[in-house]
XYZ file of N, CA, C and O in Angstrom:
544
model
N -2.962 7.135 -9.922
C -3.687 6.063 -9.267
C -3.694 6.222 -7.753
O -4.741 6.183 -7.137
N -2.523 6.378 -7.151
C -2.435 6.467 -5.691
C -2.147 7.901 -5.278
O -1.504 8.654 -6.007
N -2.586 8.252 -4.092
C -2.348 9.608 -3.592
C -1.443 9.650 -2.374
O -0.936 10.704 -2.035
N -1.239 8.503 -1.709
C -0.429 8.509 -0.493
C -0.160 7.089 -0.021
O -0.875 6.158 -0.389
N 0.878 6.954 0.790
C 1.069 5.747 1.594
C 0.559 6.138 2.975
O 1.088 7.053 3.611
N -0.489 5.477 3.431
C -1.114 5.878 4.691
C -0.673 5.044 5.884
O -0.612 5.541 6.993
N -0.393 3.756 5.650
C -0.025 2.860 6.737
C 1.109 1.933 6.316
O 1.152 1.490 5.170
N 1.994 1.671 7.245
C 2.998 0.625 7.107
C 2.799 -0.294 8.297
O 2.202 0.100 9.305
N 3.317 -1.514 8.223
C 3.093 -2.492 9.287
C 4.412 -3.098 9.717
O 5.284 -3.346 8.885
N 4.565 -3.297 11.014
C 5.663 -4.092 11.550
C 5.078 -5.045 12.583
O 4.037 -4.774 13.185
N 5.753 -6.173 12.767
C 5.331 -7.122 13.793
C 5.968 -6.774 15.122
O 7.145 -6.386 15.181
N 5.191 -6.929 16.169
C 5.664 -6.801 17.549
C 5.134 -7.997 18.325
O 4.116 -8.573 17.957
N 5.816 -8.365 19.368
C 5.375 -9.527 20.156
C 4.389 -9.155 21.251
O 3.647 -10.012 21.732
N 4.365 -7.896 21.655
C 3.481 -7.444 22.723
C 3.100 -5.993 22.423
O 3.957 -5.115 22.444
N 1.827 -5.756 22.147
C 1.403 -4.416 21.752
C 1.515 -3.399 22.884
O 1.813 -2.237 22.629
N 1.307 -3.813 24.126
C 1.467 -2.871 25.239
C 2.930 -2.463 25.407
O 3.240 -1.296 25.641
N 3.842 -3.415 25.267
C 5.270 -3.106 25.323
C 5.663 -2.221 24.136
O 6.485 -1.313 24.263
N 5.067 -2.478 22.986
C 5.325 -1.654 21.807
C 4.872 -0.216 22.041
O 5.573 0.732 21.675
N 3.713 -0.037 22.672
C 3.241 1.306 23.011
C 4.227 2.016 23.930
O 4.527 3.196 23.739
N 4.712 1.305 24.934
C 5.681 1.891 25.863
C 6.919 2.366 25.111
O 7.447 3.443 25.392
N 7.372 1.578 24.137
C 8.563 1.947 23.381
C 8.276 3.076 22.392
O 8.933 4.117 22.414
N 7.314 2.867 21.515
C 7.084 3.825 20.438
C 6.507 5.158 20.929
O 6.844 6.214 20.398
N 5.655 5.113 21.930
C 5.080 6.340 22.477
C 5.945 6.859 23.635
O 6.359 8.013 23.650
N 6.249 5.975 24.600
C 6.979 6.394 25.791
C 8.425 6.783 25.545
O 8.928 7.734 26.149
N 9.110 6.087 24.663
C 10.532 6.374 24.429
C 10.777 7.172 23.152
O 11.585 8.093 23.149
N 10.099 6.803 22.060
C 10.342 7.507 20.801
C 9.498 8.775 20.664
O 9.765 9.597 19.797
N 8.471 8.920 21.496
C 7.672 10.142 21.467
C 6.598 10.191 20.398
O 6.077 11.255 20.087
N 6.244 9.033 19.843
C 5.161 9.004 18.864
C 3.825 9.123 19.589
O 3.768 9.070 20.810
N 2.757 9.284 18.817
C 1.426 9.339 19.413
C 0.557 8.235 18.822
O 0.786 7.785 17.696
N -0.403 7.796 19.613
C -1.324 6.749 19.172
C -2.260 7.344 18.129
O -2.863 8.399 18.345
N -2.362 6.653 16.999
C -3.303 7.059 15.963
C -4.631 6.373 16.150
O -5.691 6.983 16.067
N -4.577 5.064 16.432
C -5.785 4.267 16.647
C -5.446 3.125 17.584
O -4.346 2.585 17.548
N -6.390 2.785 18.425
C -6.271 1.619 19.301
C -7.671 1.039 19.430
O -8.471 1.498 20.238
N -7.956 0.080 18.561
C -9.313 -0.449 18.472
C -9.312 -1.972 18.535
O -8.505 -2.627 17.877
N -10.224 -2.512 19.317
C -10.435 -3.955 19.372
C -11.404 -4.317 18.252
O -12.581 -3.956 18.295
N -10.907 -5.000 17.242
C -11.741 -5.394 16.106
C -12.377 -6.764 16.309
O -13.026 -7.285 15.408
N -12.153 -7.341 17.485
C -12.682 -8.673 17.764
C -11.684 -9.746 17.382
O -11.280 -10.548 18.200
N -11.273 -9.744 16.139
C -10.312 -10.737 15.662
C -8.870 -10.261 15.820
O -7.936 -11.036 15.648
N -8.671 -8.970 16.120
C -7.340 -8.424 16.343
C -7.458 -7.033 16.945
O -8.520 -6.416 16.904
N -6.368 -6.563 17.509
C -6.274 -5.193 18.009
C -5.591 -4.356 16.929
O -4.478 -4.650 16.518
N -6.272 -3.321 16.452
C -5.725 -2.411 15.446
C -5.060 -1.264 16.205
O -5.724 -0.399 16.758
N -3.733 -1.304 16.251
C -2.961 -0.337 17.031
C -1.979 0.357 16.110
O -1.094 -0.284 15.536
N -2.152 1.679 15.957
C -1.237 2.439 15.115
C -0.620 3.579 15.909
O -1.209 4.105 16.850
N 0.588 3.943 15.496
C 1.289 5.100 16.058
C 1.830 5.926 14.898
O 1.973 5.435 13.772
N 2.144 7.179 15.198
C 2.713 8.045 14.177
C 3.407 9.230 14.807
O 3.381 9.432 16.024
N 4.021 10.021 13.967
C 4.688 11.243 14.400
C 3.610 12.217 14.879
O 2.588 12.389 14.201
N 3.796 12.844 16.039
C 2.784 13.786 16.547
C 2.416 14.849 15.505
O 3.287 15.423 14.847
N 1.123 15.041 15.347
C 0.623 16.042 14.415
C 0.633 15.617 12.964
O 0.319 16.412 12.086
N 0.992 14.364 12.684
C 1.059 13.861 11.301
C 0.200 12.596 11.161
O 0.726 11.509 10.942
N -1.105 12.717 11.259
C -1.972 11.538 11.196
C -2.065 10.906 9.817
O -2.673 9.840 9.665
N -1.451 11.515 8.816
C -1.529 11.002 7.455
C -0.659 9.782 7.215
O -0.803 9.095 6.205
N 0.220 9.455 8.141
C 1.154 8.326 7.970
C 1.249 7.574 9.289
O 1.762 8.104 10.269
N 0.759 6.335 9.321
C 0.701 5.550 10.549
C 1.477 4.242 10.402
O 1.606 3.705 9.307
N 1.954 3.741 11.531
C 2.625 2.441 11.595
C 1.714 1.505 12.380
O 1.385 1.787 13.542
N 1.302 0.426 11.758
C 0.490 -0.590 12.433
C 1.424 -1.501 13.213
O 2.346 -2.092 12.650
N 1.224 -1.592 14.514
C 2.001 -2.467 15.401
C 1.184 -3.741 15.583
O 0.279 -3.798 16.408
N 1.486 -4.738 14.795
C 0.656 -5.938 14.718
C 1.336 -7.147 15.348
O 2.506 -7.410 15.080
N 0.592 -7.876 16.169
C 1.081 -9.139 16.697
C 0.864 -10.219 15.647
O -0.221 -10.296 15.063
N 1.876 -11.055 15.386
C 1.698 -12.117 14.396
C 0.627 -13.104 14.852
O 0.662 -13.576 15.987
N -0.306 -13.374 13.994
C -1.359 -14.324 14.332
C -2.539 -14.207 13.395
O -2.507 -13.441 12.429
N -3.577 -14.976 13.681
C -4.783 -14.923 12.869
C -5.405 -13.519 12.961
O -5.190 -12.830 13.955
N -6.110 -13.048 11.960
C -6.576 -13.792 10.801
C -5.574 -13.811 9.642
O -5.736 -14.580 8.703
N -4.552 -12.969 9.706
C -3.622 -12.880 8.576
C -2.731 -14.104 8.459
O -2.429 -14.559 7.365
N -2.282 -14.632 9.584
C -1.375 -15.782 9.586
C -2.012 -16.954 10.310
O -2.693 -16.765 11.320
N -1.727 -18.144 9.834
C -2.157 -19.321 10.582
C -1.343 -19.350 11.878
O -0.287 -18.720 11.976
N -1.803 -20.090 12.866
C -1.070 -20.165 14.128
C 0.315 -20.762 13.917
O 1.284 -20.319 14.530
N 0.431 -21.744 13.044
C 1.735 -22.354 12.762
C 2.706 -21.320 12.167
O 3.852 -21.203 12.602
N 2.239 -20.567 11.198
C 3.081 -19.538 10.580
C 3.388 -18.432 11.582
O 4.522 -17.929 11.638
N 2.405 -18.060 12.395
C 2.615 -17.022 13.411
C 3.716 -17.436 14.385
O 4.549 -16.611 14.773
N 3.748 -18.702 14.783
C 4.803 -19.186 15.677
C 6.170 -19.060 15.013
O 7.150 -18.680 15.661
N 6.241 -19.359 13.733
C 7.502 -19.229 13.011
C 7.936 -17.770 12.926
O 9.117 -17.452 13.126
N 7.002 -16.876 12.656
C 7.317 -15.447 12.591
C 7.784 -14.954 13.957
O 8.773 -14.220 14.053
N 7.107 -15.363 15.027
C 7.522 -14.962 16.385
C 8.942 -15.426 16.681
O 9.745 -14.678 17.247
N 9.249 -16.661 16.295
C 10.594 -17.196 16.538
C 11.647 -16.408 15.762
O 12.704 -16.065 16.302
N 11.376 -16.111 14.511
C 12.319 -15.331 13.703
C 12.453 -13.902 14.225
O 13.548 -13.352 14.267
N 11.341 -13.317 14.634
C 11.364 -11.960 15.178
C 12.205 -11.910 16.448
O 13.030 -11.010 16.629
N 12.043 -12.899 17.309
C 12.803 -12.974 18.551
C 14.306 -13.050 18.281
O 15.111 -12.504 19.031
N 14.680 -13.706 17.182
C 16.093 -13.816 16.805
C 16.608 -12.570 16.094
O 17.787 -12.479 15.778
N 15.697 -11.625 15.796
C 16.092 -10.436 15.049
C 16.195 -10.679 13.563
O 16.770 -9.876 12.833
N 15.628 -11.796 13.085
C 15.772 -12.171 11.686
C 14.554 -11.837 10.831
O 14.610 -11.966 9.618
N 13.456 -11.422 11.427
C 12.249 -11.165 10.637
C 11.652 -9.807 10.944
O 10.510 -9.550 10.637
N 12.437 -8.961 11.545
C 11.912 -7.656 11.915
C 11.708 -6.756 10.713
O 12.304 -6.945 9.658
N 10.877 -5.770 10.906
C 10.656 -4.773 9.873
C 11.754 -3.732 9.908
O 12.728 -3.843 10.658
N 11.595 -2.730 9.100
C 12.587 -1.668 9.029
C 11.860 -0.337 8.882
O 11.010 -0.193 8.002
N 12.189 0.615 9.743
C 11.600 1.949 9.685
C 12.717 2.972 9.538
O 13.807 2.790 10.083
N 12.442 4.058 8.834
C 13.354 5.192 8.758
C 12.559 6.412 9.181
O 11.531 6.740 8.573
N 13.021 7.064 10.249
C 12.348 8.236 10.794
C 13.231 9.458 10.615
O 14.448 9.381 10.787
N 12.627 10.597 10.295
C 13.375 11.826 10.106
C 13.442 12.657 11.374
O 12.550 12.609 12.213
N 14.511 13.429 11.491
C 14.694 14.343 12.610
C 15.421 15.584 12.123
O 16.116 15.547 11.105
N 15.271 16.682 12.852
C 15.981 17.907 12.509
C 17.375 17.944 13.109
O 18.233 18.676 12.628
N 17.595 17.177 14.199
C 18.901 17.184 14.872
C 19.231 15.761 15.298
O 18.841 15.306 16.371
N 19.965 15.069 14.448
C 20.256 13.655 14.657
C 21.061 13.416 15.937
O 20.765 12.497 16.691
N 22.056 14.220 16.171
C 22.906 14.011 17.348
C 22.140 14.257 18.651
O 22.286 13.511 19.619
N 21.291 15.267 18.682
C 20.475 15.538 19.866
C 19.471 14.396 20.096
O 19.275 13.944 21.223
N 18.837 13.918 19.007
C 17.900 12.797 19.114
C 18.618 11.554 19.629
O 18.106 10.837 20.497
N 19.822 11.320 19.130
C 20.639 10.190 19.586
C 20.869 10.275 21.090
O 20.673 9.290 21.817
N 21.300 11.436 21.582
C 21.575 11.601 23.018
C 20.311 11.406 23.850
O 20.350 10.767 24.904
N 19.190 11.929 23.380
C 17.921 11.777 24.097
C 17.532 10.308 24.203
O 17.189 9.817 25.288
N 17.591 9.586 23.079
C 17.180 8.180 23.082
C 18.165 7.308 23.859
O 17.757 6.384 24.563
N 19.437 7.619 23.752
C 20.434 6.871 24.523
C 20.175 7.055 26.026
O 20.253 6.099 26.798
N 19.810 8.272 26.424
C 19.485 8.550 27.822
C 18.247 7.813 28.306
O 18.080 7.582 29.503
N 17.370 7.428 27.394
C 16.160 6.671 27.742
C 16.392 5.173 27.712
O 15.466 4.397 27.905
N 17.632 4.761 27.433
C 17.958 3.334 27.434
C 17.592 2.596 26.172
O 17.512 1.366 26.171
N 17.383 3.312 25.070
C 17.050 2.674 23.798
C 18.270 1.897 23.305
O 19.408 2.325 23.457
N 18.026 0.741 22.685
C 19.083 -0.124 22.162
C 19.648 0.481 20.873
O 19.126 0.268 19.786
N 20.719 1.258 21.017
C 21.366 1.907 19.880
C 22.292 0.886 19.210
O 23.108 0.251 19.875
N 22.178 0.745 17.892
C 23.001 -0.222 17.165
C 24.124 0.440 16.382
O 25.068 -0.242 15.982
N 24.015 1.740 16.164
C 25.056 2.471 15.436
C 24.980 3.945 15.816
O 23.893 4.530 15.823
N 26.107 4.532 16.124
C 26.162 5.951 16.504
C 25.942 6.837 15.277
O 26.090 6.382 14.143
N 25.608 8.119 15.502
C 25.415 9.026 14.367
C 26.644 9.054 13.461
O 27.778 9.156 13.928
N 26.371 8.943 12.173
C 27.432 8.882 11.170
C 27.070 9.795 10.004
O 25.926 9.795 9.538
N 28.048 10.569 9.553
C 27.859 11.420 8.372
C 27.821 10.535 7.133
O 28.680 9.677 6.942
N 26.825 10.735 6.304
C 26.634 9.972 5.074
C 26.449 10.965 3.918
O 26.212 12.138 4.159
N 26.494 10.481 2.683
C 26.276 11.395 1.553
C 24.906 12.088 1.589
O 24.756 13.189 1.078
N 23.912 11.466 2.192
C 22.550 12.010 2.234
C 22.246 12.770 3.521
O 21.165 13.324 3.671
N 23.167 12.763 4.489
C 22.932 13.444 5.760
C 23.614 12.711 6.901
O 24.646 12.072 6.713
N 23.022 12.785 8.073
C 23.531 12.097 9.264
C 22.459 11.118 9.709
O 21.273 11.453 9.705
N 22.870 9.919 10.096
C 21.883 8.999 10.645
C 22.521 8.064 11.666
O 23.736 8.006 11.804
N 21.660 7.397 12.423
C 22.101 6.376 13.368
C 21.057 5.277 13.421
O 19.945 5.434 12.916
N 21.461 4.145 14.009
C 20.573 2.996 14.047
C 20.177 2.616 15.453
O 20.925 2.834 16.409
N 18.999 2.034 15.569
C 18.533 1.481 16.839
C 17.624 0.310 16.552
O 17.279 0.042 15.408
N 17.258 -0.385 17.603
C 16.399 -1.560 17.477
C 15.294 -1.446 18.519
O 15.540 -1.046 19.659
N 14.088 -1.818 18.121
C 12.995 -1.837 19.102
C 13.098 -3.118 19.933
O 13.946 -3.969 19.653
N 12.283 -3.271 20.964
C 12.396 -4.456 21.831
C 12.130 -5.789 21.129
O 12.355 -6.846 21.708
N 11.667 -5.747 19.885
C 11.286 -6.967 19.174
C 12.235 -7.306 18.034
O 12.014 -8.269 17.317
N 13.269 -6.513 17.844
C 14.243 -6.778 16.795
C 14.055 -5.976 15.527
O 14.830 -6.120 14.578
N 13.031 -5.124 15.471
C 12.837 -4.280 14.297
C 13.925 -3.221 14.232
O 14.238 -2.575 15.232
N 14.483 -3.039 13.057
C 15.549 -2.077 12.830
C 14.957 -0.707 12.518
O 14.023 -0.589 11.723
N 15.519 0.334 13.145
C 15.054 1.696 12.928
C 16.261 2.576 12.643
O 17.279 2.488 13.337
N 16.169 3.404 11.611
C 17.190 4.391 11.296
C 16.593 5.758 11.594
O 15.426 6.022 11.257
N 17.366 6.609 12.217
C 16.981 7.989 12.464
C 17.856 8.839 11.553
O 19.086 8.764 11.640
N 17.246 9.645 10.693
C 17.981 10.351 9.659
C 17.725 11.853 9.701
O 16.579 12.296 9.828
N 18.805 12.604 9.586
C 18.753 14.055 9.415
C 19.272 14.331 8.007
O 20.478 14.311 7.767
N 18.347 14.540 7.054
C 18.789 14.742 5.671
C 19.633 16.005 5.515
O 19.447 16.980 6.251
N 20.541 15.995 4.545
C 21.297 17.186 4.214
C 20.346 18.236 3.677
O 19.481 17.930 2.855
N 20.507 19.441 4.156
C 19.603 20.539 3.729
C 19.863 20.975 2.313
O 20.893 20.858 1.769
C-alpha cells in the first residue's frame, strides 16, 4: 500500500527561529518554503535527502482553532507538547562536540546503548531530538 514516509511534522513557535536552528545549527537544508496563503509550508531535511522532510509548523488555523492553538503554544512553551525526532549520524561524539560548540541545548551526553551511541538535545521550542550512531 505505502512506499515511503515522506513528511513528519513538529510544532514550532517561530518559523524563522526554527530555520536558524534546524538549518543554521543542525546543518539541515530547506526543502520547501512556500506561502500557501492560509499557512507557510516550511520543510527541512538532511542535505541531499529530499525524500524525507520535517514540516516546521506554527500551531494555528486551518488545522487548529485559535483556542486550541493557544493551548498547544502554552504546552509547547512548557516543553510538554513537543514532538520527537531521531536523527542519524556516523560519529555521535563528534556531532555532540560540534553542536555543543554552537550552543545547542544538550539534554544528555553521548551514551553507549545496546543499539549504538546516542545523545539528546532540545530545539528552542521544547521538541526533543535524539542523535544516534547505530551499531555497525
